[in-house]
C-alpha cells in the first residue's frame, strides 16, 4: 500500500518514511502543502499523512481542497500539542483522524492501520496474479491456499510486482520503491531478496520462474502464470500424458511392423516376377 507524507520538517519526514517503510508501506514525501496537493491529485494513494502547519498551503486547506474534489482517501493529520481548536477544524475539514506531535510510533502505526482497514472494507483489497495473492490490509501473501512467510522487504517487493504486473523493474527501480534513501544497500541486495523469494515460493509449490528475469530490463511476474490455472512446466509431463504417449508409441510400433511385413511380401513377389521373366 502507498502512503503520501506531507511534512516540512526534514527530521520528522525522514522518521515517518523509515517507520512506514519498516511496515512494508511504499512512501512518497512532499515538503509543502502545495506540492502535496499536486501529488495527491496526480497519483493514487491509500492514505495521506499531513502536518497541519505546512509552508505554501496548510494541511487543513489541503484536506478541504481534496474533499471538495471528491477524494475519499483516508487522511491522518499531525497536530502540535495544545492545538485543540485546529484539531476540531481539521476533523470538520474532512480529516479522518489526527495524531499529536511528538507522536508515539506504535500509536501512529495503529491509527494508520485502522484507517486502512476501514477504507478497505468498502473495496476489494486483494491483489492477485494467477494463484498468487496478497492482502494489503493484513500484508498476507498466499499461493493457492498456502501462506507465504515474508520479511517486510520481501513483502514490499511482491506488492510492487502485483501492483504493476506487466512492468519489469530493474534492481535500481526496486531500491527506489522499497528502500529509503538512508538505507541504500546496493543492487546485490535485490538479487539476494529475489533469490530468497523464489526459494520460498517454490517451497509452497509455485513455479520456479513465477518471478521472471527479463534480460536487460529487470524482474517481473511471469505472464505464463497470470491465469489461475498454471500450465505444466516445459518438458514436465503428467502421468496421463505419459500413458497416452506410450499408447501412441505402441500403435506406431504395430503399424511399422505391418508396413515391414507388407514391404517384405512385395519384395518377395517382385523377385518371383523377375525370376519368371528370366525363365521365359
Coordinates of C-alpha atoms in Angstrom, one line a residue:
X1 CA 0.0 0.0 0.0
X2 CA 1.2 3.5 -0.8
X3 CA 1.2 6.5 1.6
X4 CA 1.8 10.2 0.9
X5 CA 3.6 12.0 3.8
X6 CA 3.4 15.8 3.6
X7 CA 5.8 17.2 6.2
X8 CA 8.1 20.2 6.1
X9 CA 10.5 19.3 8.9
X10 CA 13.1 17.0 7.3
X11 CA 13.9 15.0 10.5
X12 CA 10.2 14.3 11.1
X13 CA 9.6 13.4 7.4
X14 CA 12.6 11.1 7.5
X15 CA 11.4 9.4 10.7
X16 CA 7.9 8.9 9.2
X17 CA 9.3 7.5 6.0
X18 CA 11.6 5.0 7.8
X19 CA 8.8 4.0 10.2
X20 CA 6.2 3.4 7.5
X21 CA 8.6 1.5 5.2
X22 CA 9.5 -0.8 8.1
X23 CA 5.9 -1.9 8.0
X24 CA 6.1 -2.6 4.2
X25 CA 4.3 0.6 3.1
X26 CA 5.5 2.4 0.0
X27 CA 6.1 6.1 0.8
X28 CA 6.2 9.3 -1.1
X29 CA 7.2 12.6 0.7
X30 CA 6.3 16.2 -0.1
X31 CA 7.8 19.1 1.8
X32 CA 5.0 21.6 1.5
X33 CA 1.2 21.7 1.1
X34 CA 1.1 22.9 -2.5
X35 CA 3.3 20.0 -3.7
X36 CA 1.4 17.6 -1.5
X37 CA -1.9 18.7 -3.1
X38 CA -0.5 18.2 -6.6
X39 CA 0.9 14.8 -5.8
X40 CA -2.4 13.7 -4.2
X41 CA -4.2 14.9 -7.4
X42 CA -1.8 13.2 -9.7
X43 CA -1.2 9.8 -8.0
X44 CA -3.3 7.1 -6.3
X45 CA -2.5 6.7 -2.6
X46 CA -4.1 4.5 0.1
X47 CA -3.6 7.1 2.8
X48 CA -2.4 10.7 3.2
X49 CA -0.4 11.8 6.3
X50 CA -0.4 15.6 6.6
X51 CA 1.1 18.0 9.0
X52 CA -1.3 20.8 9.9
X53 CA 1.4 23.6 9.7
X54 CA 2.9 23.5 6.3
X55 CA 4.5 26.1 4.0
X56 CA 2.6 27.5 1.0
X57 CA -0.6 25.6 1.9
X58 CA -1.6 24.4 5.4
X59 CA -2.7 20.8 6.0
X60 CA -6.3 21.8 6.7
X61 CA -6.6 23.7 3.4
X62 CA -5.1 20.7 1.6
X63 CA -7.7 18.4 3.3
X64 CA -10.6 20.8 2.4
X65 CA -9.4 21.0 -1.3
X66 CA -9.2 17.2 -1.7
X67 CA -12.5 16.5 -0.1
X68 CA -14.1 19.2 -2.3
X69 CA -12.9 17.3 -5.3
X70 CA -14.5 14.1 -4.0
X71 CA -11.3 12.3 -2.9
X72 CA -12.2 9.6 -0.4
X73 CA -8.7 8.6 0.5
X74 CA -8.2 8.4 4.3
X75 CA -6.4 11.4 5.8
X76 CA -4.5 11.4 9.0
X77 CA -3.3 14.8 10.3
X78 CA -0.3 15.6 12.6
X79 CA -1.0 18.4 15.0
X80 CA 1.0 20.0 17.8
X81 CA 0.2 19.8 21.5
X82 CA -2.4 22.3 22.7
X83 CA -3.9 22.8 19.2
X84 CA -7.4 21.7 20.2
X85 CA -9.1 24.3 18.0
X86 CA -7.1 23.2 15.0
X87 CA -7.9 19.5 15.7
X88 CA -11.6 20.3 15.5
X89 CA -11.2 22.4 12.4
X90 CA -9.2 19.6 10.8
X91 CA -11.8 16.9 11.5
X92 CA -14.5 19.2 10.2
X93 CA -12.5 19.8 7.1
X94 CA -12.7 16.1 6.3
X95 CA -9.7 14.5 8.1
X96 CA -10.4 11.0 9.4
X97 CA -8.1 11.1 12.4
X98 CA -5.2 13.0 14.0
X99 CA -2.0 12.3 15.9
X100 CA -0.4 14.7 18.3
X101 CA 3.3 15.5 17.9
X102 CA 5.7 14.4 19.2
X103 CA 4.0 11.1 18.3
X104 CA 4.3 7.6 19.6
X105 CA 5.4 5.3 16.8
X106 CA 3.1 2.4 17.9
X107 CA 0.1 4.7 18.2
X108 CA 0.7 6.3 14.8
X109 CA 1.0 2.9 13.1
X110 CA -2.1 1.6 14.9
X111 CA -4.1 4.6 13.6
X112 CA -2.7 4.2 10.1
X113 CA -3.7 0.5 10.1
X114 CA -7.1 1.3 11.5
X115 CA -7.8 3.8 8.8
X116 CA -6.6 1.5 6.0
X117 CA -8.8 -1.3 7.4
X118 CA -11.8 1.0 7.5
X119 CA -11.1 2.1 3.9
X120 CA -10.6 -1.4 2.5
X121 CA -13.9 -2.6 4.0
X122 CA -15.6 -0.7 1.2
X123 CA -13.5 -2.2 -1.6
X124 CA -11.7 -5.4 -2.6
X125 CA -8.1 -5.0 -1.4
X126 CA -6.9 -8.4 -2.7
X127 CA -4.2 -8.2 -5.3
X128 CA -3.9 -11.4 -7.5
X129 CA -1.7 -12.7 -10.2
X130 CA -2.9 -16.2 -11.1
X131 CA -2.7 -18.3 -8.0
X132 CA -0.5 -15.7 -6.1
X133 CA -2.5 -13.4 -3.9
X134 CA -1.7 -10.5 -1.5
X135 CA -4.0 -8.9 1.1
X136 CA -2.6 -5.4 1.5
X137 CA -4.7 -4.7 4.6
X138 CA -3.2 -7.7 6.5
X139 CA 0.0 -7.9 4.5
X140 CA -0.6 -11.7 4.0
X141 CA 0.8 -13.5 0.9
X142 CA -0.5 -16.8 -0.3
X143 CA 0.0 -19.2 -3.2
X144 CA -3.2 -21.2 -3.6
X145 CA -4.2 -21.8 0.0
X146 CA -0.7 -21.8 1.4
X147 CA 0.6 -18.8 3.3
X148 CA 4.0 -17.4 2.4
X149 CA 6.1 -16.1 5.3
X150 CA 8.0 -12.9 4.1
X151 CA 10.2 -10.3 5.6
X152 CA 8.9 -6.6 5.3
X153 CA 11.2 -6.1 2.3
X154 CA 10.2 -9.3 0.5
X155 CA 6.6 -8.4 1.0
X156 CA 7.1 -4.9 -0.3
X157 CA 8.8 -6.3 -3.5
X158 CA 6.0 -8.7 -4.1
X159 CA 3.4 -6.0 -3.6
X160 CA 5.3 -3.8 -6.0
X161 CA 5.2 -6.6 -8.6
X162 CA 1.5 -7.3 -8.1
X163 CA 0.5 -3.6 -8.4
X164 CA 2.5 -3.4 -11.6
X165 CA 2.2 -7.0 -13.0
X166 CA 3.2 -6.2 -16.6
X167 CA 6.1 -3.9 -15.8
X168 CA 9.7 -5.1 -15.4
X169 CA 11.6 -3.4 -12.5
X170 CA 15.4 -3.0 -12.6
X171 CA 17.3 -3.5 -9.3
X172 CA 17.7 0.3 -9.1
X173 CA 13.9 0.8 -9.5
X174 CA 13.2 -1.8 -6.8
X175 CA 15.6 0.0 -4.5
X176 CA 14.0 3.4 -5.2
X177 CA 10.5 2.0 -4.5
X178 CA 11.2 -0.3 -1.5
X179 CA 14.2 1.2 0.4
X180 CA 14.7 4.6 1.8
X181 CA 17.4 6.9 0.7
X182 CA 19.1 6.4 4.0
X183 CA 19.4 2.6 3.6
X184 CA 20.9 2.2 0.1
X185 CA 22.0 -1.4 0.4
X186 CA 23.2 -1.8 -3.2
X187 CA 21.8 -3.7 -6.1
X188 CA 23.3 -7.0 -4.9
X189 CA 20.7 -6.9 -2.1
X190 CA 17.9 -7.1 -4.7
X191 CA 19.4 -10.2 -6.2
X192 CA 19.6 -11.8 -2.8
X193 CA 15.9 -10.9 -2.0
X194 CA 14.7 -12.2 -5.4
X195 CA 16.6 -15.4 -4.9
X196 CA 15.1 -15.9 -1.4
X197 CA 11.6 -15.1 -2.7
X198 CA 11.9 -17.7 -5.5
X199 CA 13.1 -20.2 -3.0
X200 CA 10.2 -19.6 -0.6
X201 CA 7.6 -19.6 -3.4
X202 CA 9.0 -22.9 -4.9
X203 CA 8.7 -24.4 -1.4
X204 CA 5.0 -23.9 -1.5
X205 CA 4.6 -25.3 -5.0
X206 CA 4.8 -22.1 -7.0
X207 CA 6.7 -22.3 -10.4
X208 CA 10.4 -21.6 -10.2
X209 CA 10.0 -18.9 -12.8
X210 CA 7.0 -17.1 -11.3
X211 CA 9.3 -14.1 -10.8
X212 CA 10.9 -13.8 -14.3
X213 CA 14.2 -12.2 -15.1
X214 CA 13.7 -10.1 -18.2
X215 CA 17.2 -9.7 -19.8
X216 CA 18.3 -6.1 -19.8
X217 CA 15.2 -4.8 -18.1
X218 CA 14.9 -6.4 -14.7
X219 CA 12.3 -8.6 -12.8
X220 CA 8.6 -9.0 -13.3
X221 CA 5.8 -11.5 -12.7
X222 CA 5.8 -14.2 -15.4
X223 CA 2.8 -13.7 -17.9
X224 CA 2.6 -17.5 -18.2
X225 CA 1.1 -17.7 -14.8
X226 CA -1.4 -14.8 -15.0
X227 CA -4.3 -17.3 -15.1
X228 CA -5.5 -19.2 -12.1
X229 CA -4.7 -22.5 -13.9
X230 CA -1.0 -22.7 -14.1
X231 CA 0.3 -24.6 -17.1
X232 CA 2.6 -27.6 -16.6
X233 CA 6.3 -26.8 -16.7
X234 CA 8.1 -27.2 -20.0
X235 CA 9.3 -30.8 -20.5
X236 CA 7.4 -32.0 -17.4
X237 CA 4.5 -34.3 -18.4
X238 CA 1.7 -35.5 -16.2
X239 CA 1.1 -39.3 -15.7
X240 CA -2.0 -39.3 -18.0
X241 CA 0.1 -37.6 -20.7
X242 CA 2.9 -40.1 -20.3
X243 CA 0.4 -43.0 -20.6
X244 CA -1.1 -41.5 -23.7
X245 CA 2.3 -41.2 -25.3
X246 CA 3.1 -44.8 -24.5
X247 CA -0.2 -45.9 -26.2
X248 CA 0.6 -43.8 -29.3
X249 CA 4.1 -45.2 -29.4
X250 CA 2.7 -48.8 -29.3
X251 CA 0.3 -48.0 -32.1
X252 CA 3.1 -46.6 -34.2
X253 CA 5.3 -49.7 -33.5
X254 CA 2.5 -52.1 -34.6
X255 CA 1.8 -50.0 -37.7
X256 CA 5.5 -50.1 -38.5
X257 CA 5.7 -53.9 -38.1
X258 CA 2.7 -54.2 -40.5
X259 CA 4.4 -52.0 -43.1
X260 CA 7.6 -54.1 -42.8
X261 CA 5.6 -57.2 -43.4
X262 CA 3.8 -55.7 -46.4
X263 CA 7.1 -54.5 -47.7
X264 CA 8.7 -58.0 -47.4
X265 CA 5.7 -59.6 -49.2
X266 CA 6.0 -57.0 -52.0
X267 CA 9.8 -57.7 -52.3
X268 CA 9.1 -61.4 -52.5
X269 CA 6.5 -61.0 -55.2
X270 CA 8.9 -58.7 -57.1
X271 CA 11.6 -61.4 -57.0
X272 CA 9.2 -64.1 -58.2
X273 CA 8.1 -61.9 -61.1
X274 CA 11.7 -61.2 -62.0
X275 CA 12.6 -64.9 -62.0
X276 CA 9.6 -65.8 -64.2
X277 CA 10.6 -63.2 -66.7
X278 CA 14.1 -64.5 -66.9
X279 CA 12.9 -68.1 -67.4
X280 CA 10.5 -67.2 -70.2

